[in-house]
CSV table of C-alpha atoms in Angstrom, one decimal:
chain,number,residue,atom,x,y,z
A,1,UNK,CA,5.5,-2.2,14.2
A,2,UNK,CA,2.1,-2.0,12.6
A,3,UNK,CA,0.7,-5.0,14.5
A,4,UNK,CA,0.1,-6.9,11.2
A,5,UNK,CA,2.2,-10.1,11.0
A,6,UNK,CA,3.0,-12.0,7.9
A,7,UNK,CA,4.7,-15.4,7.5
A,8,UNK,CA,7.0,-16.5,6.0
A,9,UNK,CA,9.3,-13.5,5.4
A,10,UNK,CA,10.9,-15.1,2.4
A,11,UNK,CA,9.9,-18.0,0.1
A,12,UNK,CA,12.0,-19.5,-2.6
A,13,UNK,CA,10.2,-22.1,-4.8
A,14,UNK,CA,10.2,-23.5,-8.3
A,15,UNK,CA,7.8,-22.9,-11.2
A,16,UNK,CA,4.7,-25.0,-11.1
A,17,UNK,CA,4.7,-25.2,-7.3
A,18,UNK,CA,2.0,-24.0,-4.8
A,19,UNK,CA,2.6,-21.8,-1.8
A,20,UNK,CA,0.6,-20.3,1.0
A,21,UNK,CA,1.2,-16.9,2.6
A,22,UNK,CA,-0.3,-16.2,6.0
A,23,UNK,CA,-1.4,-12.9,7.5
A,24,UNK,CA,-2.6,-12.0,11.0
A,25,UNK,CA,-4.4,-8.6,11.2
A,26,UNK,CA,-4.1,-6.1,14.0
A,27,UNK,CA,-6.2,-6.9,17.0
A,28,UNK,CA,-9.7,-5.7,16.4
A,29,UNK,CA,-9.4,-5.2,12.7
A,30,UNK,CA,-12.1,-7.1,10.7
A,31,UNK,CA,-10.8,-6.3,7.2
A,32,UNK,CA,-7.8,-7.8,5.4
A,33,UNK,CA,-6.4,-6.8,2.1
A,34,UNK,CA,-3.7,-8.4,-0.1
A,35,UNK,CA,-1.4,-6.4,-2.4
A,36,UNK,CA,1.4,-7.4,-4.8
A,37,UNK,CA,4.4,-5.2,-5.3
A,38,UNK,CA,6.6,-5.9,-8.3
A,39,UNK,CA,9.1,-3.8,-10.3
A,40,UNK,CA,7.0,-3.8,-13.5
A,41,UNK,CA,3.5,-3.5,-12.0
A,42,UNK,CA,4.1,-1.5,-8.9
A,43,UNK,CA,1.7,-2.0,-6.0
A,44,UNK,CA,-1.5,-3.7,-7.1
A,45,UNK,CA,-4.5,-4.6,-5.0
A,46,UNK,CA,-5.4,-8.3,-5.2
A,47,UNK,CA,-8.3,-9.0,-2.9
A,48,UNK,CA,-10.2,-7.8,0.3
A,49,UNK,CA,-12.0,-9.8,3.0
A,50,UNK,CA,-14.2,-8.4,5.6
A,51,UNK,CA,-15.2,-10.6,8.7
A,52,UNK,CA,-14.7,-13.8,6.7
A,53,UNK,CA,-16.4,-12.7,3.5
A,54,UNK,CA,-14.8,-11.6,0.2
A,55,UNK,CA,-15.7,-8.0,-0.3
A,56,UNK,CA,-13.6,-6.8,-3.3
A,57,UNK,CA,-11.5,-8.3,-6.0
A,58,UNK,CA,-8.7,-6.6,-7.9
A,59,UNK,CA,-6.2,-7.9,-10.4
A,60,UNK,CA,-6.0,-11.3,-8.9
A,61,UNK,CA,-5.1,-14.2,-11.2
A,62,UNK,CA,-7.3,-17.3,-11.3
A,63,UNK,CA,-4.3,-19.3,-10.1
A,64,UNK,CA,-4.4,-17.3,-6.9
A,65,UNK,CA,-7.0,-17.6,-4.1
A,66,UNK,CA,-7.5,-16.4,-0.6
A,67,UNK,CA,-9.7,-16.8,2.4
A,68,UNK,CA,-10.2,-15.3,5.8
A,69,UNK,CA,-10.8,-17.6,8.7
A,70,UNK,CA,-13.1,-17.3,11.8
A,71,UNK,CA,-10.2,-16.0,13.9
A,72,UNK,CA,-9.7,-13.3,11.1
A,73,UNK,CA,-6.3,-14.4,9.9
A,74,UNK,CA,-6.0,-14.7,6.2
A,75,UNK,CA,-4.2,-16.9,3.7
A,76,UNK,CA,-3.2,-16.2,0.1
A,77,UNK,CA,-2.7,-19.3,-2.0
A,78,UNK,CA,-0.6,-19.1,-5.1
A,79,UNK,CA,-0.6,-22.1,-7.4
A,80,UNK,CA,1.0,-23.2,-10.7
A,81,UNK,CA,3.7,-20.6,-10.0
A,82,UNK,CA,5.4,-18.8,-12.8
A,83,UNK,CA,8.6,-16.7,-12.9
A,84,UNK,CA,6.5,-13.6,-13.2
A,85,UNK,CA,4.8,-14.3,-9.8
A,86,UNK,CA,8.1,-13.3,-8.1
A,87,UNK,CA,7.2,-10.3,-6.0
A,88,UNK,CA,6.7,-8.8,-2.6
A,89,UNK,CA,3.2,-9.7,-1.2
A,90,UNK,CA,1.8,-7.4,1.4
A,91,UNK,CA,-1.2,-7.9,3.7
A,92,UNK,CA,-2.9,-4.9,5.3
A,93,UNK,CA,-5.7,-4.6,7.7
A,94,UNK,CA,-8.2,-2.0,8.9
A,95,UNK,CA,-11.1,-1.9,11.3
A,96,UNK,CA,-14.2,-1.8,9.1
A,97,UNK,CA,-12.8,-1.7,5.6
A,98,UNK,CA,-14.1,1.7,4.6
A,99,UNK,CA,-12.4,4.2,2.3
A,100,UNK,CA,-11.6,6.8,5.0
A,101,UNK,CA,-9.7,4.3,7.2
A,102,UNK,CA,-6.0,3.8,7.3
A,103,UNK,CA,-4.8,0.4,6.2
A,104,UNK,CA,-2.0,-0.9,8.3
A,105,UNK,CA,0.6,-3.0,6.3
A,106,UNK,CA,2.6,-6.0,7.4
A,107,UNK,CA,6.3,-6.4,6.6
A,108,UNK,CA,5.5,-8.5,3.5
A,109,UNK,CA,6.5,-11.9,2.1
A,110,UNK,CA,9.1,-11.9,-0.6
A,111,UNK,CA,8.5,-14.7,-3.0
A,112,UNK,CA,11.1,-15.8,-5.5
A,113,UNK,CA,10.1,-18.3,-8.2
A,114,UNK,CA,13.0,-20.0,-9.9
B,1,UNK,CA,-11.2,3.8,-13.1
B,2,UNK,CA,-9.4,5.4,-10.2
B,3,UNK,CA,-5.7,6.3,-10.8
B,4,UNK,CA,-2.9,8.2,-9.2
B,5,UNK,CA,0.0,9.9,-11.0
B,6,UNK,CA,3.0,11.0,-9.0
B,7,UNK,CA,6.2,12.7,-9.8
B,8,UNK,CA,8.8,10.3,-11.1
B,9,UNK,CA,12.1,10.0,-9.3
B,10,UNK,CA,14.6,9.4,-8.2
B,11,UNK,CA,14.9,12.6,-6.2
B,12,UNK,CA,18.2,13.5,-4.6
B,13,UNK,CA,18.5,16.3,-2.1
B,14,UNK,CA,20.9,17.7,0.5
B,15,UNK,CA,20.0,17.8,4.1
B,16,UNK,CA,17.8,20.7,5.1
B,17,UNK,CA,16.6,21.2,1.5
B,18,UNK,CA,12.9,21.6,0.7
B,19,UNK,CA,11.1,18.5,-0.6
B,20,UNK,CA,8.0,18.4,-2.8
B,21,UNK,CA,6.5,15.4,-4.5
B,22,UNK,CA,3.6,16.0,-6.9
B,23,UNK,CA,0.6,13.8,-6.9
B,24,UNK,CA,-2.6,14.1,-8.9
B,25,UNK,CA,-5.5,11.7,-9.0
B,26,UNK,CA,-8.5,10.6,-11.1
B,27,UNK,CA,-11.5,9.3,-9.3
B,28,UNK,CA,-15.2,9.0,-9.9
B,29,UNK,CA,-16.3,9.7,-6.4
B,30,UNK,CA,-14.9,11.5,-3.4
B,31,UNK,CA,-11.8,9.6,-2.5
B,32,UNK,CA,-9.7,9.7,0.6
B,33,UNK,CA,-6.1,10.5,-0.1
B,34,UNK,CA,-3.0,9.0,1.5
B,35,UNK,CA,0.8,9.2,1.5
B,36,UNK,CA,2.6,6.1,2.5
B,37,UNK,CA,6.4,5.7,3.0
B,38,UNK,CA,8.5,2.6,2.6
B,39,UNK,CA,11.9,2.5,4.2
B,40,UNK,CA,14.4,0.0,2.8
B,41,UNK,CA,13.5,-3.6,3.5
B,42,UNK,CA,10.3,-2.6,5.3
B,43,UNK,CA,6.5,-2.5,4.7
B,44,UNK,CA,4.5,0.6,4.0
B,45,UNK,CA,3.7,3.0,6.8
B,46,UNK,CA,1.1,5.7,6.7
B,47,UNK,CA,2.7,9.1,6.6
B,48,UNK,CA,-0.5,11.2,6.5
B,49,UNK,CA,-4.0,11.3,5.0
B,50,UNK,CA,-6.9,13.6,4.2
B,51,UNK,CA,-10.4,12.4,3.8
B,52,UNK,CA,-12.2,15.4,2.3
B,53,UNK,CA,-11.5,18.5,0.2
B,54,UNK,CA,-9.3,21.2,1.7
B,55,UNK,CA,-8.2,18.9,4.6
B,56,UNK,CA,-4.5,19.1,5.4
B,57,UNK,CA,-2.7,16.0,6.6
B,58,UNK,CA,0.5,16.4,8.5
B,59,UNK,CA,3.0,14.2,10.3
B,60,UNK,CA,6.8,14.4,11.1
B,61,UNK,CA,7.1,17.7,9.4
B,62,UNK,CA,5.4,16.5,6.2
B,63,UNK,CA,2.3,18.1,4.9
B,64,UNK,CA,-0.2,17.6,2.1
B,65,UNK,CA,-3.5,19.4,1.3
B,66,UNK,CA,-6.4,17.8,-0.5
B,67,UNK,CA,-7.2,20.1,-3.5
B,68,UNK,CA,-10.3,19.0,-5.2
B,69,UNK,CA,-10.2,21.8,-7.8
B,70,UNK,CA,-6.8,20.6,-9.1
B,71,UNK,CA,-7.3,16.9,-8.1
B,72,UNK,CA,-3.9,17.1,-6.3
B,73,UNK,CA,-2.4,16.0,-3.0
B,74,UNK,CA,1.3,17.2,-3.2
B,75,UNK,CA,3.6,16.2,-0.4
B,76,UNK,CA,6.0,18.8,1.1
B,77,UNK,CA,8.6,19.0,3.8
B,78,UNK,CA,10.5,22.2,4.6
B,79,UNK,CA,13.8,20.7,5.8
B,80,UNK,CA,14.6,17.1,5.0
B,81,UNK,CA,17.0,14.8,7.0
B,82,UNK,CA,19.0,11.8,5.9
B,83,UNK,CA,16.5,9.7,7.8
B,84,UNK,CA,13.8,10.8,5.3
B,85,UNK,CA,15.4,8.7,2.6
B,86,UNK,CA,12.7,6.3,1.4
B,87,UNK,CA,10.2,5.6,-1.3
B,88,UNK,CA,7.0,7.6,-1.0
B,89,UNK,CA,3.7,6.5,-2.4
B,90,UNK,CA,0.6,8.6,-3.0
B,91,UNK,CA,-2.6,6.6,-2.9
B,92,UNK,CA,-6.4,7.0,-2.9
B,93,UNK,CA,-9.3,5.0,-1.6
B,94,UNK,CA,-12.7,5.3,-3.1
B,95,UNK,CA,-16.0,3.6,-2.8
B,96,UNK,CA,-14.4,0.3,-3.9
B,97,UNK,CA,-12.4,0.1,-0.6
B,98,UNK,CA,-9.0,-0.7,-2.1
B,99,UNK,CA,-6.0,1.5,-2.2
B,100,UNK,CA,-4.8,2.6,-5.7
B,101,UNK,CA,-1.2,3.6,-5.6
B,102,UNK,CA,1.1,5.8,-7.6
B,103,UNK,CA,4.3,4.4,-9.0
B,104,UNK,CA,6.3,5.6,-6.0
B,105,UNK,CA,9.1,8.3,-5.7
B,106,UNK,CA,12.5,7.3,-4.4
B,107,UNK,CA,14.0,10.1,-2.3
B,108,UNK,CA,17.6,10.1,-1.2
B,109,UNK,CA,18.9,12.8,1.2
B,110,UNK,CA,22.6,13.3,1.4
B,111,UNK,CA,24.4,14.7,4.4
């Protein structure tokens, strides 16, 4: 158990819908990252937050947005969903968000868009 | 940009065989290098890491050495077990904080 929790574990929804994925980092970690894992794209970095502020952005679509709240949990919002958004979405956390640190991953949310 | 290339799988081995998974990287700075493992139905777990050249990471019998001259971080284990069956990811983290992952190598160990 990494100490990072993600809810829900599974999500099934329809095209055009909007969903919210939630992540709680390990106690004491200030930085949260979101990754997408799909068969065709592999593991792709989406976005990073540090202590409530966006720090880095990767291959995140405009239809996707995220935020980190004062209690440090984070939410990833996916809207106007398309079939191709079906993937495993991971959240990870680290203490200070620097390159030498280990990122601890949650169990993931499996999203299926029908 | 930063990128990681790792040996394509799948790799199938017998128990007690020697495992090596090749990983090479491209980075503009001085990255930290990681091996993560993903067991079926689970998230990624750190296996080992190295943060500077010539560092050796080791854990659970796995080893990898950060070779700056060959830009490599090959994973090795001398005697694999059935429980080592998983997907292994090589990754790097540079000044832009994120992890850049290789495509993953599926390893199956047969009894």
